[in-house]
Amino acid sequence: MPATRRAFLTGTLAVAGTAIASPDVAFAARALTATNGWELATRDVEADVAPRALRLVHGRAPEGLAGSLYRNGPAKFRRPGGSSQHWFDGDGLIRRFSISDGQATLAARFADTEKRRQETRLGAMVMPGFGTMPDPRAQIQSADDASPANTSVIPVGDKVWALWEGGSPMALDAETLATEGLVTLNPDLKGMPFLAHPRIEPDGTIWNLGMGGAQAIVWRVSPAGDLLDAKVIPLPRASYVHDFSATARHLVIVLQPWVRTRNVMPYSAGFEWQQEGGTQVLVVDKADLTKTRVFELPTFGFFHVGDAWEETDGTIRFDVCAHDDMSFAASGAHEILNGVPVGGSPAHLAMAVLGADGRGRLERTGVVAEFPRGDARRAGLARRYSLHTTGDTPGRPLADGVGVYDWASGRDRAFIFGPDHVPDEMVYVPKPGATAEDQAWLVGPTINLKAGVTELHVLDLARIEDGPIATWRADVALPAAFHGSWKA
């Protein structure tokens, strides 16, 4: 049905003003006290980071590599009058790593949100969040007032959008990172949720969801950021959905058995793990959103999925980093800012197969993995590789390396940075003129715990085991980030 603010709010379990933040660094949290320097992963950054040159400390930049890596994540959690109670609820700091002519630079600015303005004035973190209770001092007229804009960042037209989960994108200047204001795609849909994991087709068309209990808004946006369509669809259950996937013809929405059953705050307290319910996948026809199919899979929880594709017989495949349950998001992450170590098992890479006969299955690889990424040029199309972080263990559930899984051979290749590094998710950057999927660089930062600084690395996908071919070092340490995008 056509999307309207009234219709969407009528059917949702969400409470007005409840912030829905992201769990993207949850996997880092459980190892904070494992060794010296882990506090850098959730340190407070007190001010914007002015543009500065990075120092080349290893190798040299590959010829032809030029562009900007934008990353977003929380970087302010604590104030004298009251602090956030959950990792996911800190203020968003947008980073820009730029590479040109063999040189690298870094700049970072906080999103100028209503949340940050109020909390700066009060000297306290007062807004509700994923795991933070609201403070009576918070003045909230809409969900956008509580947005930390802290989860992801994507290029849209000549801007970049900082994305949250529970409300509007925030537009920033792509060069200066200056906040330009909330994005209103349609006045009737102002403030409606817009997930932090849009699926972008090779032509730049943006598909996204906005979650509201047992229904979702399906957004379709032009490469320039103009609304093409928005409709509300029903969902079989009110699952927690942080990420979804898409083929060239279908949206693929995984509905895990972590289901919103109570309208309470903080937001995470309203979910219940329903083991017996299994995991479902809703497949929606892009051309007609009323045409849907539901597939049943074994029970698993998840935060992130990779791009899906469809085979000639109609079979749909997509990679997913599957968890045993969602116990960390449900109960663990709020302890992280107080330095409490949390155990648990890491996610493992798997391939979900939705057969043309209507039956689904999950093919597990046994490879520890999170944050699956691929070649953006092949979004929605068949591909061979999944880029991922790796190295998580119950003793160290924060990744210490990056890997590439080959679905054709069943082989996983990786480079381990070691216990003194906290790697962020890396992005896939095609080499100039390349057409083969393995002709690409992997670009991303780590926190060097021993040196107390942030580093930027470039690896060759085809020789990932050899480690970085170039590393630059900053003179500051930025906390762990969630997601990012490359803009050439």
Tab-separated table of C-alpha atoms in Angstrom:
chain	number	residue	atom	x	y	z
A	1	MET	CA	0.000	0.000	0.000
A	2	PRO	CA	1.167	3.622	-0.452
A	3	ALA	CA	3.322	4.777	2.430
A	4	THR	CA	1.991	7.495	4.709
A	5	ARG	CA	3.263	8.526	8.108
A	6	ARG	CA	-0.140	7.912	9.688
A	7	ALA	CA	-0.552	4.436	8.211
A	8	PHE	CA	2.933	3.385	9.213
A	9	LEU	CA	2.662	4.608	12.806
A	10	THR	CA	-0.741	2.954	13.203
A	11	GLY	CA	0.757	-0.480	12.625
A	12	THR	CA	4.089	-0.180	14.411
A	13	LEU	CA	5.143	-1.225	17.887
A	14	ALA	CA	7.669	1.594	18.063
A	15	VAL	CA	7.143	4.325	20.656
A	16	ALA	CA	7.444	7.929	19.654
A	17	GLY	CA	10.921	9.206	20.271
A	18	THR	CA	12.492	5.790	20.852
A	19	ALA	CA	15.925	5.655	19.252
A	20	ILE	CA	16.930	2.542	17.352
A	21	ALA	CA	20.692	2.431	17.094
A	22	SER	CA	22.951	-0.162	15.522
A	23	PRO	CA	24.876	-3.160	16.912
A	24	ASP	CA	27.714	-3.024	14.438
A	25	VAL	CA	30.575	-2.973	16.922
A	26	ALA	CA	28.927	-5.399	19.289
A	27	PHE	CA	31.429	-8.047	18.255
A	28	ALA	CA	34.278	-5.880	19.493
A	29	ALA	CA	32.796	-5.202	22.851
A	30	ARG	CA	33.376	-8.469	24.654
A	31	ALA	CA	37.156	-8.208	24.569
A	32	LEU	CA	37.632	-4.714	25.950
A	33	THR	CA	39.585	-5.787	28.998
A	34	ALA	CA	41.547	-8.582	27.357
A	35	THR	CA	44.741	-6.592	26.981
A	36	ASN	CA	46.172	-3.115	27.432
A	37	GLY	CA	44.761	-0.485	25.126
A	38	TRP	CA	41.280	-1.936	24.556
A	39	GLU	CA	39.738	1.242	25.967
A	40	LEU	CA	40.650	2.903	22.657
A	41	ALA	CA	37.808	0.942	21.013
A	42	THR	CA	35.242	2.961	22.953
A	43	ARG	CA	37.184	6.089	23.849
A	44	ASP	CA	35.448	9.452	23.840
A	45	VAL	CA	36.527	11.870	21.137
A	46	GLU	CA	36.016	15.371	22.498
A	47	ALA	CA	36.141	17.413	19.279
A	48	ASP	CA	36.257	17.192	15.499
A	49	VAL	CA	39.541	16.021	13.984
A	50	ALA	CA	40.965	18.662	11.650
A	51	PRO	CA	42.299	17.484	8.273
A	52	ARG	CA	45.816	16.097	8.547
A	53	ALA	CA	48.315	14.113	6.544
A	54	LEU	CA	48.957	10.496	7.452
A	55	ARG	CA	52.507	9.178	7.598
A	56	LEU	CA	53.437	6.264	5.330
A	57	VAL	CA	55.002	3.616	7.592
A	58	HIS	CA	54.964	0.563	5.305
A	59	GLY	CA	55.162	-0.098	1.570
A	60	ARG	CA	53.790	2.377	-0.914
A	61	ALA	CA	50.432	3.251	-2.385
A	62	PRO	CA	49.518	1.163	-5.420
A	63	GLU	CA	49.424	3.069	-8.668
A	64	GLY	CA	45.921	4.130	-9.642
A	65	LEU	CA	44.392	4.012	-6.160
A	66	ALA	CA	42.554	7.292	-5.590
A	67	GLY	CA	39.399	8.150	-3.712
A	68	SER	CA	37.883	8.532	-0.261
A	69	LEU	CA	36.863	6.005	2.354
A	70	TYR	CA	34.029	7.347	4.500
A	71	ARG	CA	33.328	5.626	7.811
A	72	ASN	CA	30.852	6.227	10.622
A	73	GLY	CA	30.614	5.070	14.215
A	74	PRO	CA	29.968	6.263	17.774
A	75	ALA	CA	32.677	8.369	19.387
A	76	LYS	CA	31.105	10.204	22.349
A	77	PHE	CA	29.447	8.210	25.131
A	78	ARG	CA	30.106	9.999	28.415
A	79	ARG	CA	29.248	13.387	29.900
A	80	PRO	CA	29.509	14.620	33.517
A	81	GLY	CA	25.744	14.782	34.046
A	82	GLY	CA	24.980	11.306	32.662
A	83	SER	CA	26.381	8.841	30.135
A	84	SER	CA	25.106	6.434	27.486
A	85	GLN	CA	24.468	2.939	28.778
A	86	HIS	CA	25.043	1.104	25.537
A	87	TRP	CA	27.782	0.970	22.920
A	88	PHE	CA	25.315	1.608	20.110
A	89	ASP	CA	24.098	4.915	21.520
A	90	GLY	CA	27.152	7.189	21.149
A	91	ASP	CA	27.302	10.258	18.894
A	92	GLY	CA	28.221	9.559	15.277
A	93	LEU	CA	31.684	10.631	14.112
A	94	ILE	CA	32.077	10.592	10.322
A	95	ARG	CA	35.625	9.906	9.144
A	96	ARG	CA	37.084	10.599	5.722
A	97	PHE	CA	40.308	8.848	4.686
A	98	SER	CA	41.454	10.192	1.307
A	99	ILE	CA	44.135	8.704	-0.941
A	100	SER	CA	45.590	10.637	-3.876
A	101	ASP	CA	48.980	10.670	-5.610
A	102	GLY	CA	50.339	8.150	-3.123
A	103	GLN	CA	49.442	10.294	-0.104
A	104	ALA	CA	46.729	9.775	2.502
A	105	THR	CA	44.859	12.235	4.706
A	106	LEU	CA	42.309	11.981	7.520
A	107	ALA	CA	39.545	14.255	8.762
A	108	ALA	CA	36.594	13.542	11.080
A	109	ARG	CA	33.544	15.522	12.204
A	110	PHE	CA	30.630	14.779	14.467
A	111	ALA	CA	27.177	14.825	12.893
A	112	ASP	CA	25.474	17.981	14.136
A	113	THR	CA	22.334	16.274	15.422
A	114	GLU	CA	19.605	17.604	17.696
A	115	LYS	CA	20.669	14.893	20.146
A	116	ARG	CA	24.221	16.181	20.271
A	117	ARG	CA	23.122	19.810	20.585
A	118	GLN	CA	20.814	19.092	23.509
A	119	GLU	CA	23.308	16.891	25.298
A	120	THR	CA	26.136	19.380	24.845
A	121	ARG	CA	23.963	22.106	26.339
A	122	LEU	CA	22.916	19.915	29.288
A	123	GLY	CA	26.314	18.305	29.824
A	124	ALA	CA	24.606	14.894	29.921
A	125	MET	CA	23.608	12.060	27.581
A	126	VAL	CA	19.830	12.222	27.924
A	127	MET	CA	18.322	10.736	24.762
A	128	PRO	CA	16.847	7.215	24.652
A	129	GLY	CA	18.649	4.613	22.584
A	130	PHE	CA	19.033	0.962	21.757
A	131	GLY	CA	20.045	0.221	25.346
A	132	THR	CA	19.838	3.615	27.078
A	133	MET	CA	16.787	4.774	29.017
A	134	PRO	CA	15.460	8.284	28.314
A	135	ASP	CA	16.183	11.081	30.750
A	136	PRO	CA	13.326	13.456	31.715
A	137	ARG	CA	15.481	16.353	30.520
A	138	ALA	CA	15.341	15.135	26.905
A	139	GLN	CA	13.103	17.180	24.625
A	140	ILE	CA	11.805	14.878	21.891
A	141	GLN	CA	9.298	15.812	19.233
A	142	SER	CA	10.150	12.991	16.811
A	143	ALA	CA	12.524	10.060	16.452
A	144	ASP	CA	14.911	12.312	14.527
A	145	ASP	CA	15.548	14.319	17.700
A	146	ALA	CA	17.098	11.207	19.267
A	147	SER	CA	19.188	10.221	16.240
A	148	PRO	CA	22.924	9.792	16.881
A	149	ALA	CA	23.542	9.429	13.099
A	150	ASN	CA	26.210	6.886	14.032
A	151	THR	CA	25.833	3.726	11.941
A	152	SER	CA	26.801	4.095	8.289
A	153	VAL	CA	27.634	6.615	5.576
A	154	ILE	CA	26.966	6.394	1.830
A	155	PRO	CA	27.650	8.752	-1.097
A	156	VAL	CA	24.422	10.091	-2.622
A	157	GLY	CA	24.788	12.547	-5.484
A	158	ASP	CA	27.373	15.138	-4.469
A	159	LYS	CA	26.692	14.586	-0.747
A	160	VAL	CA	27.191	11.820	1.772
A	161	TRP	CA	24.394	10.606	4.009
A	162	ALA	CA	25.038	9.559	7.589
A	163	LEU	CA	22.544	6.785	8.355
A	164	TRP	CA	20.907	5.653	11.551
A	165	GLU	CA	18.086	3.103	11.927
A	166	GLY	CA	15.095	4.845	13.467
A	167	GLY	CA	14.685	7.989	11.379
A	168	SER	CA	15.902	10.210	8.575
A	169	PRO	CA	19.322	10.234	6.925
A	170	MET	CA	21.578	13.198	7.652
A	171	ALA	CA	23.175	14.980	4.662
A	172	LEU	CA	26.809	16.095	4.910
A	173	ASP	CA	29.145	17.919	2.565
A	174	ALA	CA	31.297	15.242	0.944
A	175	GLU	CA	34.464	17.375	1.118
A	176	THR	CA	34.227	19.154	4.475
A	177	LEU	CA	31.922	16.707	6.301
A	178	ALA	CA	29.871	19.704	7.474
A	179	THR	CA	26.326	18.740	8.441
A	180	GLU	CA	23.731	20.162	6.051
A	181	GLY	CA	20.592	18.802	7.718
A	182	LEU	CA	18.102	15.961	7.777
A	183	VAL	CA	16.988	14.452	4.478
A	184	THR	CA	13.225	14.546	3.946
A	185	LEU	CA	12.419	12.311	0.989
A	186	ASN	CA	8.731	13.215	1.144
A	187	PRO	CA	7.032	15.696	3.533
A	188	ASP	CA	4.366	13.077	4.345
A	189	LEU	CA	7.117	10.637	5.390
A	190	LYS	CA	9.275	13.000	7.411
A	191	GLY	CA	11.132	11.187	10.176
A	192	MET	CA	10.203	7.676	9.041
A	193	PRO	CA	12.848	4.961	9.640
A	194	PHE	CA	15.537	4.378	7.025
A	195	LEU	CA	17.897	1.451	7.699
A	196	ALA	CA	21.668	1.815	7.778
A	197	HIS	CA	22.166	-0.955	5.174
A	198	PRO	CA	20.588	0.186	1.900
A	199	ARG	CA	21.129	-2.005	-1.142
A	200	ILE	CA	22.525	-0.050	-4.073
A	201	GLU	CA	22.114	-1.393	-7.606
A	202	PRO	CA	24.992	-1.096	-10.102
A	203	ASP	CA	23.216	1.893	-11.711
A	204	GLY	CA	23.105	3.679	-8.334
A	205	THR	CA	19.426	3.112	-7.534
A	206	ILE	CA	18.986	2.792	-3.767
A	207	TRP	CA	16.601	0.284	-2.171
A	208	ASN	CA	16.062	0.414	1.564
A	209	LEU	CA	13.705	-0.583	4.352
A	210	GLY	CA	12.311	1.242	7.341
A	211	MET	CA	11.238	-1.107	10.111
A	212	GLY	CA	8.107	-0.695	12.223
A	213	GLY	CA	7.138	-3.855	14.080
A	214	ALA	CA	5.405	-6.319	11.757
A	215	GLN	CA	5.592	-3.992	8.770
A	216	ALA	CA	8.198	-2.121	6.774
A	217	ILE	CA	8.453	0.829	4.453
A	218	VAL	CA	10.153	-0.097	1.191
A	219	TRP	CA	12.074	2.917	-0.112
A	220	ARG	CA	13.308	3.321	-3.686
A	221	VAL	CA	15.578	6.327	-4.193
A	222	SER	CA	17.395	7.649	-7.269
A	223	PRO	CA	21.203	7.891	-7.379
A	224	ALA	CA	20.811	11.661	-6.853
A	225	GLY	CA	18.762	11.138	-3.697
A	226	ASP	CA	15.244	11.770	-5.034
A	227	LEU	CA	12.374	9.578	-3.867
A	228	LEU	CA	11.102	7.275	-6.607
A	229	ASP	CA	8.638	5.265	-4.532
A	230	ALA	CA	7.736	4.304	-0.973
A	231	LYS	CA	5.239	1.641	0.056
A	232	VAL	CA	4.368	-0.189	3.262
A	233	ILE	CA	4.436	-4.003	3.259
A	234	PRO	CA	3.358	-6.416	6.021
A	235	LEU	CA	5.880	-8.786	7.580
A	236	PRO	CA	5.228	-12.274	8.969
A	237	ARG	CA	6.705	-11.253	12.328
A	238	ALA	CA	8.150	-8.224	14.127
A	239	SER	CA	11.760	-9.439	13.917
A	240	TYR	CA	14.788	-7.297	14.603
A	241	VAL	CA	16.082	-6.389	11.141
A	242	HIS	CA	19.328	-4.468	10.908
A	243	ASP	CA	20.305	-5.597	7.398
A	244	PHE	CA	18.625	-7.128	4.344
A	245	SER	CA	19.664	-8.164	0.848
A	246	ALA	CA	18.504	-7.962	-2.759
A	247	THR	CA	18.885	-9.657	-6.108
A	248	ALA	CA	18.338	-7.903	-9.408
A	249	ARG	CA	14.611	-8.760	-9.158
A	250	HIS	CA	13.841	-9.320	-5.483
A	251	LEU	CA	14.259	-7.950	-1.980
A	252	VAL	CA	15.407	-10.595	0.501
A	253	ILE	CA	14.414	-9.931	4.136
A	254	VAL	CA	15.681	-12.313	6.822
A	255	LEU	CA	13.343	-12.560	9.809
A	256	GLN	CA	15.200	-14.042	12.748
A	257	PRO	CA	13.416	-15.295	15.877
A	258	TRP	CA	14.453	-12.241	17.938
A	259	VAL	CA	10.989	-10.707	17.949
A	260	ARG	CA	9.611	-7.476	19.395
A	261	THR	CA	6.908	-8.498	21.866
A	262	ARG	CA	6.751	-5.511	24.226
A	263	ASN	CA	6.455	-1.786	23.684
A	264	VAL	CA	9.040	-0.729	26.250
A	265	MET	CA	12.229	1.270	26.550
A	266	PRO	CA	15.087	0.885	26.083
A	267	TYR	CA	14.374	-0.486	22.642
A	268	SER	CA	16.373	-3.710	23.046
A	269	ALA	CA	14.364	-4.705	26.119
A	270	GLY	CA	11.271	-5.222	23.976
A	271	PHE	CA	12.689	-8.226	22.077
A	272	GLU	CA	12.417	-11.916	22.941
A	273	TRP	CA	14.415	-14.823	21.489
A	274	GLN	CA	11.864	-17.373	20.236
A	275	GLN	CA	14.008	-20.400	19.439
A	276	GLU	CA	11.124	-22.577	18.316
A	277	GLY	CA	10.049	-20.075	15.674
A	278	GLY	CA	13.018	-20.730	13.394
A	279	THR	CA	14.358	-18.188	10.932
A	280	GLN	CA	12.252	-17.096	7.969
A	281	VAL	CA	13.152	-15.312	4.745
A	282	LEU	CA	10.630	-13.066	3.022
A	283	VAL	CA	11.265	-12.648	-0.714
A	284	VAL	CA	9.531	-9.625	-2.273
A	285	ASP	CA	9.180	-8.912	-5.991
A	286	LYS	CA	10.684	-5.465	-6.704
A	287	ALA	CA	8.255	-4.903	-9.584
A	288	ASP	CA	5.188	-5.762	-7.488
A	289	LEU	CA	5.668	-5.549	-3.725
A	290	THR	CA	2.465	-7.508	-3.124
A	291	LYS	CA	4.067	-10.639	-4.598
A	292	THR	CA	5.922	-12.394	-1.780
A	293	ARG	CA	7.211	-15.809	-0.775
A	294	VAL	CA	8.293	-17.085	2.643
A	295	PHE	CA	11.089	-19.640	3.107
A	296	GLU	CA	11.896	-21.525	6.312
A	297	LEU	CA	15.499	-21.921	7.512
A	298	PRO	CA	17.077	-23.424	10.631
A	299	THR	CA	17.186	-21.118	13.638
A	300	PHE	CA	19.979	-18.553	13.674
A	301	GLY	CA	20.460	-14.925	14.615
A	302	PHE	CA	22.273	-12.362	12.515
A	303	PHE	CA	23.325	-8.761	12.135
A	304	HIS	CA	24.714	-8.772	8.582
A	305	VAL	CA	24.085	-10.392	5.210
A	306	GLY	CA	25.854	-10.047	1.868
A	307	ASP	CA	24.436	-9.275	-1.574
A	308	ALA	CA	22.033	-11.895	-2.933
A	309	TRP	CA	21.777	-13.232	-6.457
A	310	GLU	CA	19.364	-15.391	-8.437
A	311	GLU	CA	20.292	-18.381	-10.576
A	312	THR	CA	18.664	-19.248	-13.897
A	313	ASP	CA	16.246	-21.732	-12.304
A	314	GLY	CA	15.057	-19.142	-9.769
A	315	THR	CA	17.196	-20.307	-6.837
A	316	ILE	CA	18.307	-17.378	-4.644
A	317	ARG	CA	21.614	-17.381	-2.758
A	318	PHE	CA	23.075	-14.961	-0.228
A	319	ASP	CA	25.804	-15.102	2.378
A	320	VAL	CA	25.060	-14.436	6.031
A	321	CYS	CA	27.124	-14.284	9.205
A	322	ALA	CA	25.039	-16.506	11.472
A	323	HIS	CA	24.972	-16.342	15.280
A	324	ASP	CA	23.652	-18.992	17.651
A	325	ASP	CA	21.314	-16.382	19.137
A	326	MET	CA	21.135	-12.651	19.851
A	327	SER	CA	22.202	-12.811	23.483
A	328	PHE	CA	24.878	-10.188	23.039
A	329	ALA	CA	22.522	-7.572	21.606
A	330	ALA	CA	19.858	-8.549	24.124
A	331	SER	CA	21.920	-8.403	27.298
A	332	GLY	CA	25.641	-7.925	26.800
A	333	ALA	CA	26.492	-4.722	25.014
A	334	HIS	CA	25.231	-2.361	27.712
A	335	GLU	CA	28.054	-3.567	29.960
A	336	ILE	CA	30.784	-2.644	27.511
A	337	LEU	CA	31.133	1.007	28.339
A	338	ASN	CA	31.855	-0.025	31.934
A	339	GLY	CA	34.611	-2.383	30.774
A	340	VAL	CA	32.838	-5.621	31.630
A	341	PRO	CA	34.086	-8.502	29.432
A	342	VAL	CA	31.355	-10.575	27.821
A	343	GLY	CA	31.786	-14.106	26.466
A	344	GLY	CA	29.874	-15.874	23.743
A	345	SER	CA	30.469	-17.554	20.403
A	346	PRO	CA	31.371	-15.639	17.243
A	347	ALA	CA	29.399	-15.558	14.018
A	348	HIS	CA	30.200	-18.009	11.220
A	349	LEU	CA	29.861	-17.507	7.490
A	350	ALA	CA	27.093	-19.452	5.764
A	351	MET	CA	25.307	-19.538	2.424
A	352	ALA	CA	21.515	-19.406	2.512
A	353	VAL	CA	19.917	-21.191	-0.441
A	354	LEU	CA	16.271	-20.537	-1.297
A	355	GLY	CA	15.333	-23.201	-3.807
A	356	ALA	CA	13.012	-22.840	-6.755
A	357	ASP	CA	10.996	-25.660	-5.153
A	358	GLY	CA	10.157	-23.419	-2.177
A	359	ARG	CA	12.532	-25.115	0.252
A	360	GLY	CA	15.398	-23.334	1.996
A	361	ARG	CA	18.644	-24.547	3.505
A	362	LEU	CA	21.702	-23.106	5.222
A	363	GLU	CA	25.142	-24.266	4.078
A	364	ARG	CA	27.602	-23.529	6.877
A	365	THR	CA	31.310	-23.014	6.151
A	366	GLY	CA	32.670	-23.139	9.693
A	367	VAL	CA	34.618	-19.932	8.999
A	368	VAL	CA	34.498	-17.283	11.723
A	369	ALA	CA	33.351	-14.126	9.973
A	370	GLU	CA	31.453	-10.877	10.243
A	371	PHE	CA	30.691	-7.811	8.087
A	372	PRO	CA	30.388	-9.556	4.684
A	373	ARG	CA	31.161	-7.310	1.703
A	374	GLY	CA	31.552	-7.803	-2.022
A	375	ASP	CA	32.118	-6.096	-5.348
A	376	ALA	CA	29.548	-3.278	-5.586
A	377	ARG	CA	29.584	-3.637	-9.384
A	378	ARG	CA	28.063	-7.095	-8.923
A	379	ALA	CA	25.341	-6.086	-6.440
A	380	GLY	CA	22.391	-8.392	-7.045
A	381	LEU	CA	24.390	-10.521	-9.496
A	382	ALA	CA	26.288	-13.782	-9.137
A	383	ARG	CA	29.695	-13.418	-7.493
A	384	ARG	CA	32.501	-15.592	-6.199
A	385	TYR	CA	33.984	-13.790	-3.174
A	386	SER	CA	32.909	-12.595	0.253
A	387	LEU	CA	35.169	-10.149	2.071
A	388	HIS	CA	34.833	-10.362	5.863
A	389	THR	CA	36.506	-9.737	9.199
A	390	THR	CA	37.815	-12.767	11.059
A	391	GLY	CA	39.705	-13.936	14.132
A	392	ASP	CA	36.905	-13.650	16.696
A	393	THR	CA	37.028	-16.274	19.464
A	394	PRO	CA	35.164	-16.672	22.774
A	395	GLY	CA	38.312	-15.368	24.441
A	396	ARG	CA	38.727	-12.564	21.920
A	397	PRO	CA	35.419	-11.970	20.160
A	398	LEU	CA	36.806	-8.907	18.438
A	399	ALA	CA	38.258	-9.598	15.009
A	400	ASP	CA	42.010	-9.375	14.519
A	401	GLY	CA	42.108	-10.005	10.775
A	402	VAL	CA	40.450	-9.762	7.408
A	403	GLY	CA	39.538	-12.648	5.099
A	404	VAL	CA	38.190	-13.477	1.653
A	405	TYR	CA	36.022	-16.562	1.177
A	406	ASP	CA	35.929	-18.197	-2.279
A	407	TRP	CA	32.541	-19.827	-2.833
A	408	ALA	CA	33.801	-21.672	-5.915
A	409	SER	CA	36.627	-23.475	-4.114
A	410	GLY	CA	35.352	-23.400	-0.535
A	411	ARG	CA	38.668	-21.875	0.546
A	412	ASP	CA	39.094	-18.980	2.972
A	413	ARG	CA	42.258	-16.882	2.827
A	414	ALA	CA	43.093	-14.326	5.500
A	415	PHE	CA	45.623	-11.930	6.939
A	416	ILE	CA	45.799	-11.635	10.725
A	417	PHE	CA	46.972	-8.263	12.005
A	418	GLY	CA	47.528	-9.737	15.464
A	419	PRO	CA	46.378	-9.069	19.038
A	420	ASP	CA	47.542	-5.445	19.035
A	421	HIS	CA	45.152	-4.395	16.252
A	422	VAL	CA	41.397	-3.822	16.091
A	423	PRO	CA	40.411	-3.929	12.398
A	424	ASP	CA	37.308	-2.207	11.123
A	425	GLU	CA	35.276	-3.613	8.247
A	426	MET	CA	37.173	-3.123	4.972
A	427	VAL	CA	35.773	-2.139	1.584
A	428	TYR	CA	36.283	-3.594	-1.889
A	429	VAL	CA	37.929	-1.181	-4.378
A	430	PRO	CA	38.262	-2.387	-8.011
A	431	LYS	CA	41.584	-1.733	-9.692
A	432	PRO	CA	41.398	0.752	-12.582
A	433	GLY	CA	40.191	-0.965	-15.753
A	434	ALA	CA	39.784	-4.315	-14.000
A	435	THR	CA	36.893	-6.639	-14.810
A	436	ALA	CA	37.863	-9.790	-12.907
A	437	GLU	CA	36.387	-10.016	-9.427
A	438	ASP	CA	39.742	-10.702	-7.748
A	439	GLN	CA	41.408	-7.648	-9.320
A	440	ALA	CA	40.727	-5.400	-6.372
A	441	TRP	CA	42.197	-3.728	-3.327
A	442	LEU	CA	40.847	-3.974	0.203
A	443	VAL	CA	40.987	-0.671	2.054
A	444	GLY	CA	40.281	-0.064	5.726
A	445	PRO	CA	41.616	1.100	9.094
A	446	THR	CA	42.706	-0.596	12.290
A	447	ILE	CA	43.329	0.722	15.770
A	448	ASN	CA	46.973	-0.017	16.606
A	449	LEU	CA	46.577	-0.607	20.341
A	450	LYS	CA	50.296	-0.774	21.042
A	451	ALA	CA	51.096	2.506	19.285
A	452	GLY	CA	47.825	4.128	20.383
A	453	VAL	CA	46.929	5.373	16.888
A	454	THR	CA	44.667	4.699	13.924
A	455	GLU	CA	46.244	3.197	10.794
A	456	LEU	CA	44.953	2.908	7.229
A	457	HIS	CA	45.814	-0.202	5.204
A	458	VAL	CA	45.617	-1.335	1.590
A	459	LEU	CA	45.737	-5.060	0.762
A	460	ASP	CA	45.571	-6.893	-2.571
A	461	LEU	CA	42.579	-9.256	-2.642
A	462	ALA	CA	44.430	-11.791	-4.777
A	463	ARG	CA	47.330	-11.901	-2.277
A	464	ILE	CA	45.574	-11.083	0.970
A	465	GLU	CA	47.813	-13.470	2.936
A	466	ASP	CA	50.792	-11.191	2.239
A	467	GLY	CA	49.259	-8.426	4.313
A	468	PRO	CA	49.207	-4.685	3.609
A	469	ILE	CA	50.986	-3.347	0.560
A	470	ALA	CA	50.707	0.126	2.085
A	471	THR	CA	50.067	1.390	5.621
A	472	TRP	CA	49.678	4.991	6.770
A	473	ARG	CA	49.615	6.069	10.409
A	474	ALA	CA	47.647	8.919	11.986
A	475	ASP	CA	48.696	10.885	15.040
A	476	VAL	CA	45.362	10.161	16.750
A	477	ALA	CA	43.372	7.071	17.707
A	478	LEU	CA	39.721	6.993	16.686
A	479	PRO	CA	37.354	4.451	18.280
A	480	ALA	CA	35.941	1.481	16.396
A	481	ALA	CA	33.506	2.409	13.644
A	482	PHE	CA	30.506	0.610	12.202
A	483	HIS	CA	30.230	0.882	8.413
A	484	GLY	CA	31.612	2.814	5.488
A	485	SER	CA	31.683	3.384	1.751
A	486	TRP	CA	34.286	4.114	-0.911
A	487	LYS	CA	33.887	6.998	-3.340
A	488	ALA	CA	36.318	7.189	-6.241
